[in-house]
PDB file of C-alpha atoms in Angstrom:
ATOM      1  CA  UNK A   3       0.000   0.000   0.000  1.00 37.00           C
ATOM      2  CA  UNK A   4       1.079   3.627  -0.325  1.00 37.00           C
ATOM      3  CA  UNK A   5       0.583   6.706   1.801  1.00 39.00           C
ATOM      4  CA  UNK A   6       0.551  10.198   0.335  1.00 38.00           C
ATOM      5  CA  UNK A   7       3.127  12.629   1.668  1.00 39.00           C
ATOM      6  CA  UNK A   8       2.978  16.169   0.281  1.00 40.00           C
ATOM      7  CA  UNK A   9       3.428  16.250  -3.481  1.00 43.00           C
ATOM      8  CA  UNK A  10       4.916  12.743  -3.617  1.00 49.00           C
ATOM      9  CA  UNK A  11       4.148   9.253  -2.394  1.00 55.00           C
ATOM     10  CA  UNK A  12       5.780   7.471   0.531  1.00 56.00           C
ATOM     11  CA  UNK A  13       5.593   3.688   0.247  1.00 62.00           C
ATOM     12  CA  UNK A  14       4.524   1.700   3.273  1.00 65.00           C
ATOM     13  CA  UNK A  15       3.514  -1.804   4.265  1.00 69.00           C
ATOM     14  CA  UNK A  16       1.148  -2.865   7.027  1.00 71.00           C
ATOM     15  CA  UNK A  17       1.785  -5.809   9.368  1.00 70.00           C
ATOM     16  CA  UNK A  18      -0.828  -6.535  12.053  1.00 73.00           C
ATOM     17  CA  UNK A  19      -2.111  -2.991  11.756  1.00 74.00           C
ATOM     18  CA  UNK A  20       1.362  -1.445  12.177  1.00 75.00           C
ATOM     19  CA  UNK A  21       2.613   0.634   9.247  1.00 70.00           C
ATOM     20  CA  UNK A  22       6.237   0.387   8.133  1.00 69.00           C
ATOM     21  CA  UNK A  23       7.426   3.244   5.908  1.00 64.00           C
ATOM     22  CA  UNK A  24      10.292   2.909   3.442  1.00 61.00           C
ATOM     23  CA  UNK A  25      12.303   6.127   3.673  1.00 58.00           C
ATOM     24  CA  UNK A  26      14.267   5.365   0.498  1.00 55.00           C
ATOM     25  CA  UNK A  27      11.192   4.648  -1.574  1.00 49.00           C
ATOM     26  CA  UNK A  28      12.879   1.512  -2.885  1.00 51.00           C
ATOM     27  CA  UNK A  29      12.080  -2.129  -2.677  1.00 52.00           C
ATOM     28  CA  UNK A  30      12.339  -3.429   0.875  1.00 53.00           C
ATOM     29  CA  UNK A  31      13.359  -6.985   1.721  1.00 54.00           C
ATOM     30  CA  UNK A  32      12.746  -8.062   5.287  1.00 55.00           C
ATOM     31  CA  UNK A  33      15.713  -9.629   7.131  1.00 55.00           C
ATOM     32  CA  UNK A  34      13.766 -12.826   7.726  1.00 55.00           C
ATOM     33  CA  UNK A  35      13.339 -13.521   4.001  1.00 57.00           C
ATOM     34  CA  UNK A  36      14.826 -16.876   3.038  1.00 53.00           C
ATOM     35  CA  UNK A  37      18.366 -16.848   1.661  1.00 58.00           C
ATOM     36  CA  UNK A  38      17.167 -18.721  -1.438  1.00 60.00           C
ATOM     37  CA  UNK A  39      14.745 -15.921  -2.268  1.00 64.00           C
ATOM     38  CA  UNK A  40      17.465 -13.322  -1.703  1.00 63.00           C
ATOM     39  CA  UNK A  41      19.699 -15.117  -4.198  1.00 67.00           C
ATOM     40  CA  UNK A  42      16.899 -14.991  -6.739  1.00 67.00           C
ATOM     41  CA  UNK A  43      16.676 -11.218  -6.261  1.00 67.00           C
ATOM     42  CA  UNK A  44      20.221 -10.798  -7.558  1.00 67.00           C
ATOM     43  CA  UNK A  45      18.813 -10.827 -11.084  1.00 71.00           C
ATOM     44  CA  UNK A  46      16.142  -8.266 -10.218  1.00 70.00           C
ATOM     45  CA  UNK A  47      17.303  -4.905 -11.623  1.00 72.00           C
ATOM     46  CA  UNK A  48      15.048  -2.883  -9.330  1.00 71.00           C
ATOM     47  CA  UNK A  49      16.439  -4.692  -6.286  1.00 66.00           C
ATOM     48  CA  UNK A  50      20.032  -4.211  -7.440  1.00 67.00           C
ATOM     49  CA  UNK A  51      19.496  -0.456  -7.875  1.00 68.00           C
ATOM     50  CA  UNK A  52      18.022  -0.005  -4.393  1.00 68.00           C
ATOM     51  CA  UNK A  53      19.441   2.427  -1.854  1.00 69.00           C
ATOM     52  CA  UNK A  54      19.680   1.440   1.805  1.00 70.00           C
ATOM     53  CA  UNK A  55      20.087   3.931   4.642  1.00 71.00           C
ATOM     54  CA  UNK A  56      22.506   3.213   7.489  1.00 75.00           C
ATOM     55  CA  UNK A  57      20.937   4.500  10.683  1.00 76.00           C
ATOM     56  CA  UNK A  58      22.875   6.966  12.886  1.00 76.00           C
ATOM     57  CA  UNK A  59      25.670   7.423  10.339  1.00 78.00           C
ATOM     58  CA  UNK A  60      26.509  10.946  11.455  1.00 80.00           C
ATOM     59  CA  UNK A  61      28.823  12.981  13.677  1.00 83.00           C
ATOM     60  CA  UNK A  62      28.158  16.204  15.549  1.00 84.00           C
ATOM     61  CA  UNK A  63      30.575  18.316  13.480  1.00 85.00           C
ATOM     62  CA  UNK A  64      32.130  16.349  10.615  1.00 83.00           C
ATOM     63  CA  UNK A  65      33.092  12.897   9.384  1.00 85.00           C
ATOM     64  CA  UNK A  66      36.824  12.599   8.708  1.00 86.00           C
ATOM     65  CA  UNK A  67      37.393   9.027   7.474  1.00 88.00           C
ATOM     66  CA  UNK A  68      35.154   6.180   6.262  1.00 89.00           C
ATOM     67  CA  UNK A  69      36.487   2.696   5.488  1.00 90.00           C
ATOM     68  CA  UNK A  70      34.996  -0.704   4.662  1.00 89.00           C
ATOM     69  CA  UNK A  71      36.381  -3.825   6.333  1.00 91.00           C
ATOM     70  CA  UNK A  72      37.946  -6.468   4.031  1.00 89.00           C
ATOM     71  CA  UNK A  73      35.091  -8.896   4.752  1.00 88.00           C
ATOM     72  CA  UNK A  74      32.608  -6.275   3.411  1.00 85.00           C
ATOM     73  CA  UNK A  75      30.434  -6.593   6.517  1.00 88.00           C
ATOM     74  CA  UNK A  76      31.288  -3.468   8.508  1.00 91.00           C
ATOM     75  CA  UNK A  77      31.799   0.253   7.896  1.00 89.00           C
ATOM     76  CA  UNK A  78      34.157   2.102  10.228  1.00 90.00           C
ATOM     77  CA  UNK A  79      33.943   5.893  10.418  1.00 90.00           C
ATOM     78  CA  UNK A  80      35.804   8.521  12.421  1.00 89.00           C
ATOM     79  CA  UNK A  81      34.656  12.057  13.094  1.00 87.00           C
ATOM     80  CA  UNK A  82      34.615  15.152  15.283  1.00 86.00           C
ATOM     81  CA  UNK A  83      33.579  16.878  17.640  1.00 84.00           C
ATOM     82  CA  UNK A  84      34.029  15.138  20.053  1.00 88.00           C
ATOM     83  CA  UNK A  85      36.589  12.776  18.460  1.00 89.00           C
ATOM     84  CA  UNK A  86      34.867   9.438  17.966  1.00 90.00           C
ATOM     85  CA  UNK A  87      34.971   6.225  15.982  1.00 90.00           C
ATOM     86  CA  UNK A  88      31.798   4.340  15.066  1.00 91.00           C
ATOM     87  CA  UNK A  89      31.356   0.853  13.630  1.00 90.00           C
ATOM     88  CA  UNK A  90      28.284  -0.013  11.546  1.00 88.00           C
ATOM     89  CA  UNK A  91      27.092  -3.493  10.612  1.00 87.00           C
ATOM     90  CA  UNK A  92      25.878  -3.503   7.008  1.00 83.00           C
ATOM     91  CA  UNK A  93      23.734  -6.599   7.494  1.00 81.00           C
ATOM     92  CA  UNK A  94      21.688  -4.758  10.118  1.00 79.00           C
ATOM     93  CA  UNK A  95      22.112  -1.254   8.595  1.00 79.00           C
ATOM     94  CA  UNK A  96      22.746   0.112  12.076  1.00 80.00           C
ATOM     95  CA  UNK A  97      25.550   1.116  14.426  1.00 84.00           C
ATOM     96  CA  UNK A  98      27.209  -1.737  16.297  1.00 87.00           C
ATOM     97  CA  UNK A  99      29.177   0.407  18.758  1.00 87.00           C
ATOM     98  CA  UNK A 100      30.998   3.712  19.194  1.00 89.00           C
ATOM     99  CA  UNK A 101      34.133   4.723  21.076  1.00 90.00           C
ATOM    100  CA  UNK A 102      35.337   8.121  22.224  1.00 90.00           C
ATOM    101  CA  UNK A 103      38.940   9.191  21.721  1.00 88.00           C
ATOM    102  CA  UNK A 104      41.070  11.673  23.654  1.00 88.00           C
ATOM    103  CA  UNK A 105      42.405  13.379  20.519  1.00 88.00           C
ATOM    104  CA  UNK A 106      41.213  13.850  16.930  1.00 88.00           C
ATOM    105  CA  UNK A 107      41.824  10.885  14.619  1.00 88.00           C
ATOM    106  CA  UNK A 108      44.147  11.755  11.718  1.00 90.00           C
ATOM    107  CA  UNK A 109      43.827   8.338  10.077  1.00 90.00           C
ATOM    108  CA  UNK A 110      43.207   4.728  11.022  1.00 91.00           C
ATOM    109  CA  UNK A 111      44.005   1.299   9.633  1.00 92.00           C
ATOM    110  CA  UNK A 112      42.030  -1.946   9.744  1.00 91.00           C
ATOM    111  CA  UNK A 113      44.540  -4.631  10.721  1.00 90.00           C
ATOM    112  CA  UNK A 114      42.327  -7.697  10.203  1.00 87.00           C
ATOM    113  CA  UNK A 115      39.335  -8.840   8.191  1.00 88.00           C
ATOM    114  CA  UNK A 116      36.811  -7.148  10.486  1.00 89.00           C
ATOM    115  CA  UNK A 117      36.728  -4.495  13.223  1.00 88.00           C
ATOM    116  CA  UNK A 118      38.496  -6.619  15.870  1.00 89.00           C
ATOM    117  CA  UNK A 119      41.958  -5.071  15.307  1.00 91.00           C
ATOM    118  CA  UNK A 120      42.306  -1.338  14.608  1.00 92.00           C
ATOM    119  CA  UNK A 121      45.121   1.217  14.752  1.00 92.00           C
ATOM    120  CA  UNK A 122      44.453   4.952  15.161  1.00 93.00           C
ATOM    121  CA  UNK A 123      46.884   7.771  14.422  1.00 92.00           C
ATOM    122  CA  UNK A 124      45.825  10.787  16.483  1.00 91.00           C
ATOM    123  CA  UNK A 125      46.609  14.491  16.414  1.00 88.00           C
ATOM    124  CA  UNK A 126      48.465  14.354  19.759  1.00 89.00           C
ATOM    125  CA  UNK A 127      51.194  12.119  18.189  1.00 90.00           C
ATOM    126  CA  UNK A 128      49.697   9.001  19.759  1.00 90.00           C
ATOM    127  CA  UNK A 129      49.112   5.668  18.026  1.00 91.00           C
ATOM    128  CA  UNK A 130      46.246   3.772  19.670  1.00 91.00           C
ATOM    129  CA  UNK A 131      45.748   0.049  19.138  1.00 91.00           C
ATOM    130  CA  UNK A 132      42.221  -1.247  19.705  1.00 92.00           C
ATOM    131  CA  UNK A 133      40.797  -4.758  19.995  1.00 90.00           C
ATOM    132  CA  UNK A 134      37.218  -6.017  20.210  1.00 88.00           C
ATOM    133  CA  UNK A 135      37.025  -5.139  23.887  1.00 88.00           C
ATOM    134  CA  UNK A 136      38.336  -1.589  23.415  1.00 87.00           C
ATOM    135  CA  UNK A 137      41.689   0.160  23.833  1.00 87.00           C
ATOM    136  CA  UNK A 138      44.596  -2.288  24.026  1.00 90.00           C
ATOM    137  CA  UNK A 139      47.765  -0.165  23.968  1.00 89.00           C
ATOM    138  CA  UNK A 140      48.916   3.368  23.213  1.00 90.00           C
ATOM    139  CA  UNK A 141      52.296   4.830  22.258  1.00 90.00           C
ATOM    140  CA  UNK A 142      53.682   8.034  20.774  1.00 92.00           C
ATOM    141  CA  UNK A 143      55.723   8.804  17.689  1.00 88.00           C
ATOM    142  CA  UNK A 144      58.445  11.515  17.796  1.00 89.00           C
ATOM    143  CA  UNK A 145      56.800  13.978  15.387  1.00 88.00           C
ATOM    144  CA  UNK A 146      53.264  15.043  14.452  1.00 88.00           C
ATOM    145  CA  UNK A 147      51.640  12.252  12.416  1.00 85.00           C
ATOM    146  CA  UNK A 148      50.052  12.960   9.030  1.00 86.00           C
ATOM    147  CA  UNK A 149      49.195   9.552   7.559  1.00 88.00           C
ATOM    148  CA  UNK A 150      49.455   5.858   8.289  1.00 90.00           C
ATOM    149  CA  UNK A 151      49.649   2.573   6.349  1.00 89.00           C
ATOM    150  CA  UNK A 152      49.933  -1.098   7.293  1.00 90.00           C
ATOM    151  CA  UNK A 153      52.229  -3.679   5.703  1.00 86.00           C
ATOM    152  CA  UNK A 154      50.542  -7.015   6.404  1.00 84.00           C
ATOM    153  CA  UNK A 155      53.550  -8.985   5.106  1.00 85.00           C
ATOM    154  CA  UNK A 156      55.929  -7.656   7.766  1.00 84.00           C
ATOM    155  CA  UNK A 157      53.316  -6.569  10.372  1.00 87.00           C
ATOM    156  CA  UNK A 158      54.790  -3.059  10.208  1.00 88.00           C
ATOM    157  CA  UNK A 159      52.620  -0.055  10.978  1.00 90.00           C
ATOM    158  CA  UNK A 160      54.041   2.829   8.916  1.00 89.00           C
ATOM    159  CA  UNK A 161      53.518   6.371  10.215  1.00 90.00           C
ATOM    160  CA  UNK A 162      54.251   9.411   8.057  1.00 88.00           C
ATOM    161  CA  UNK A 163      54.980  12.631   9.931  1.00 87.00           C
ATOM    162  CA  UNK A 164      56.443  16.108   9.675  1.00 85.00           C
ATOM    163  CA  UNK A 165      59.930  14.661   9.226  1.00 85.00           C
ATOM    164  CA  UNK A 166      61.914  12.794   6.529  1.00 86.00           C
ATOM    165  CA  UNK A 167      61.436   9.516   8.414  1.00 86.00           C
ATOM    166  CA  UNK A 168      58.599   7.020   8.117  1.00 87.00           C
ATOM    167  CA  UNK A 169      58.282   5.470  11.566  1.00 90.00           C
ATOM    168  CA  UNK A 170      57.939   1.681  11.674  1.00 89.00           C
ATOM    169  CA  UNK A 171      56.085  -0.009  14.524  1.00 89.00           C
ATOM    170  CA  UNK A 172      56.271  -3.793  14.317  1.00 90.00           C
ATOM    171  CA  UNK A 173      53.078  -5.187  15.831  1.00 88.00           C
ATOM    172  CA  UNK A 174      54.433  -8.739  16.022  1.00 86.00           C
ATOM    173  CA  UNK A 175      57.506  -7.743  18.047  1.00 88.00           C
ATOM    174  CA  UNK A 176      55.783  -4.874  19.837  1.00 86.00           C
ATOM    175  CA  UNK A 177      58.529  -2.293  19.290  1.00 87.00           C
ATOM    176  CA  UNK A 178      59.857   0.432  17.011  1.00 89.00           C
ATOM    177  CA  UNK A 179      62.151  -0.650  14.180  1.00 88.00           C
ATOM    178  CA  UNK A 180      64.586   1.413  12.117  1.00 87.00           C
ATOM    179  CA  UNK A 181      62.707   4.128  10.219  1.00 83.00           C
ATOM    180  CA  UNK A 182      62.516   4.422   6.438  1.00 83.00           C
ATOM    181  CA  UNK A 183      64.445   7.559   5.458  1.00 81.00           C
ATOM    182  CA  UNK A 184      63.138   9.617   2.541  1.00 81.00           C
ATOM    183  CA  UNK A 185      64.623  12.561   0.664  1.00 81.00           C
ATOM    184  CA  UNK A 186      61.663  14.831   1.457  1.00 81.00           C
ATOM    185  CA  UNK A 187      61.726  17.232   4.435  1.00 84.00           C
ATOM    186  CA  UNK A 188      58.294  15.986   5.515  1.00 84.00           C
ATOM    187  CA  UNK A 189      55.904  13.200   4.495  1.00 85.00           C
ATOM    188  CA  UNK A 190      52.248  14.029   3.851  1.00 85.00           C
ATOM    189  CA  UNK A 191      50.991  10.644   2.624  1.00 86.00           C
ATOM    190  CA  UNK A 192      52.001   7.001   2.725  1.00 86.00           C
ATOM    191  CA  UNK A 193      50.377   3.925   1.202  1.00 85.00           C
ATOM    192  CA  UNK A 194      51.202   0.340   0.325  1.00 84.00           C
ATOM    193  CA  UNK A 195      50.438  -1.625  -2.818  1.00 80.00           C
ATOM    194  CA  UNK A 196      48.521  -4.866  -2.319  1.00 80.00           C
ATOM    195  CA  UNK A 197      49.928  -6.132  -5.633  1.00 78.00           C
ATOM    196  CA  UNK A 198      53.707  -5.933  -5.237  1.00 77.00           C
ATOM    197  CA  UNK A 199      54.114  -4.674  -1.660  1.00 79.00           C
ATOM    198  CA  UNK A 200      55.943  -1.450  -2.522  1.00 82.00           C
ATOM    199  CA  UNK A 201      55.405   1.430  -0.112  1.00 84.00           C
ATOM    200  CA  UNK A 202      54.963   4.886  -1.675  1.00 84.00           C
ATOM    201  CA  UNK A 203      55.150   8.182   0.172  1.00 84.00           C
ATOM    202  CA  UNK A 204      54.324  11.705  -0.964  1.00 82.00           C
ATOM    203  CA  UNK A 205      56.477  14.510   0.374  1.00 82.00           C
ATOM    204  CA  UNK A 206      56.125  18.224   0.994  1.00 80.00           C
ATOM    205  CA  UNK A 207      58.493  18.918  -1.902  1.00 78.00           C
ATOM    206  CA  UNK A 208      56.264  17.191  -4.467  1.00 78.00           C
ATOM    207  CA  UNK A 209      58.313  13.987  -4.583  1.00 80.00           C
ATOM    208  CA  UNK A 210      56.876  10.467  -4.621  1.00 83.00           C
ATOM    209  CA  UNK A 211      59.351   7.942  -3.263  1.00 83.00           C
ATOM    210  CA  UNK A 212      58.903   4.157  -3.316  1.00 84.00           C
ATOM    211  CA  UNK A 213      60.404   1.726  -0.812  1.00 85.00           C
ATOM    212  CA  UNK A 214      60.985  -2.018  -1.073  1.00 82.00           C
ATOM    213  CA  UNK A 215      60.102  -3.465   2.328  1.00 78.00           C
ATOM    214  CA  UNK A 216      62.384  -6.450   1.722  1.00 80.00           C
ATOM    215  CA  UNK A 217      65.420  -4.167   1.504  1.00 79.00           C
ATOM    216  CA  UNK A 218      63.978  -1.405   3.709  1.00 76.00           C
ATOM    217  CA  UNK A 219      65.393   1.132   1.264  1.00 74.00           C
ATOM    218  CA  UNK A 220      64.270   3.525  -1.466  1.00 75.00           C
ATOM    219  CA  UNK A 221      64.037   2.069  -4.977  1.00 76.00           C
ATOM    220  CA  UNK A 222      62.698   5.026  -6.998  1.00 69.00           C
ATOM    221  CA  UNK A 223      61.774   8.690  -6.740  1.00 68.00           C
ATOM    222  CA  UNK A 224      59.548  10.860  -8.942  1.00 70.00           C
ATOM    223  CA  UNK A 225      59.376  14.656  -8.761  1.00 69.00           C
ATOM    224  CA  UNK A 226      55.972  16.216  -9.528  1.00 65.00           C
ATOM    225  CA  UNK A 227      56.493  19.780  -8.227  1.00 55.00           C
ATOM    226  CA  UNK A 228      53.075  19.577  -6.557  1.00 51.00           C
ATOM    227  CA  UNK A 229      51.908  19.702  -2.983  1.00 48.00           C
ATOM    228  CA  UNK A 230      50.950  16.055  -2.442  1.00 46.00           C
ATOM    229  CA  UNK A 231      48.155  15.256  -0.017  1.00 48.00           C
ATOM    230  CA  UNK A 232      47.268  11.700  -0.951  1.00 51.00           C
ATOM    231  CA  UNK A 233      48.565   8.789  -3.012  1.00 49.00           C
ATOM    232  CA  UNK A 234      46.444   5.957  -4.381  1.00 48.00           C
ATOM    233  CA  UNK A 235      48.140   2.896  -5.879  1.00 46.00           C
ATOM    234  CA  UNK A 236      46.083   1.028  -8.469  1.00 45.00           C
ATOM    235  CA  UNK A 237      46.524  -2.037 -10.641  1.00 40.00           C
ATOM    236  CA  UNK A 238      46.632  -0.132 -13.924  1.00 39.00           C
ATOM    237  CA  UNK A 239      49.614   2.005 -12.969  1.00 43.00           C
ATOM    238  CA  UNK A 240      51.999   2.562 -10.092  1.00 43.00           C
ATOM    239  CA  UNK A 241      50.763   5.824  -8.654  1.00 45.00           C
ATOM    240  CA  UNK A 242      47.638   7.842  -9.287  1.00 44.00           C
ATOM    241  CA  UNK A 243      47.921  11.136  -7.460  1.00 41.00           C
ATOM    242  CA  UNK A 244      44.672  12.396  -6.017  1.00 39.00           C
ATOM    243  CA  UNK A 245      43.790  15.531  -4.068  1.00 39.00           C
ATOM    244  CA  UNK A 246      46.779  17.501  -5.328  1.00 38.00           C
ATOM    245  CA  UNK A 247      47.223  21.214  -5.037  1.00 37.00           C
ATOM    246  CA  UNK A 248      49.431  23.528  -7.099  1.00 38.00           C
ATOM    247  CA  UNK A 249      49.535  27.199  -8.054  1.00 34.00           C
ATOM    248  CA  UNK A 250      46.948  26.648 -10.824  1.00 31.00           C
ATOM    249  CA  UNK A 251      44.195  25.959  -8.256  1.00 31.00           C
ATOM    250  CA  UNK A 252      45.215  28.633  -5.748  1.00 29.00           C
TER     251      UNK A 252
END
């Protein structure tokens, strides 16, 4: 059945005299529908084009980072103010839990397949490691952190900061290892390729430098003469520079 709402129509269904309204106006499939019927809906174009709303996906001031877990079951988002991290379960389209932080989250990394192991780089130079039960351990890096990446092959947490060094925290050994030294005066972005394992960093001077984690040394450097804010490594090519800023846009 349908209920009129202003100039448009808001779809609703009635179960035992209780009306359920679909806010998206798309086809709704109840969670108790059989899995066999859900598989049949994969060929339904209307069902595939549906939009689902995640409840309570908001922060008081702004959302800073949103990431999807490797198992595609959870969305993890950080935001301000106050500094928080929230985990949402896509199967339920609702928030699973939220945690408050002492300082603003600069970036975070998902260390496992789900939300059970997380690492947060915060604005107060702290790196916070979280488990399912909450905060597990906290430590500080020497300089202000700007970005963070995780090398799953070596269990190294890589922290870029306002210095030429990329700080390495080995999570298996539980200690700092020798830093990766770049040619740039400061590192704005760091990322790791899932294809070949190379680590790329973008510096203040517009240079992109790549490191081989087997040798722990630089293997190549490219100069772009741009202010690099983020690096994305893709299959089609080594580095695709996004969110760049030069004098043309100023």
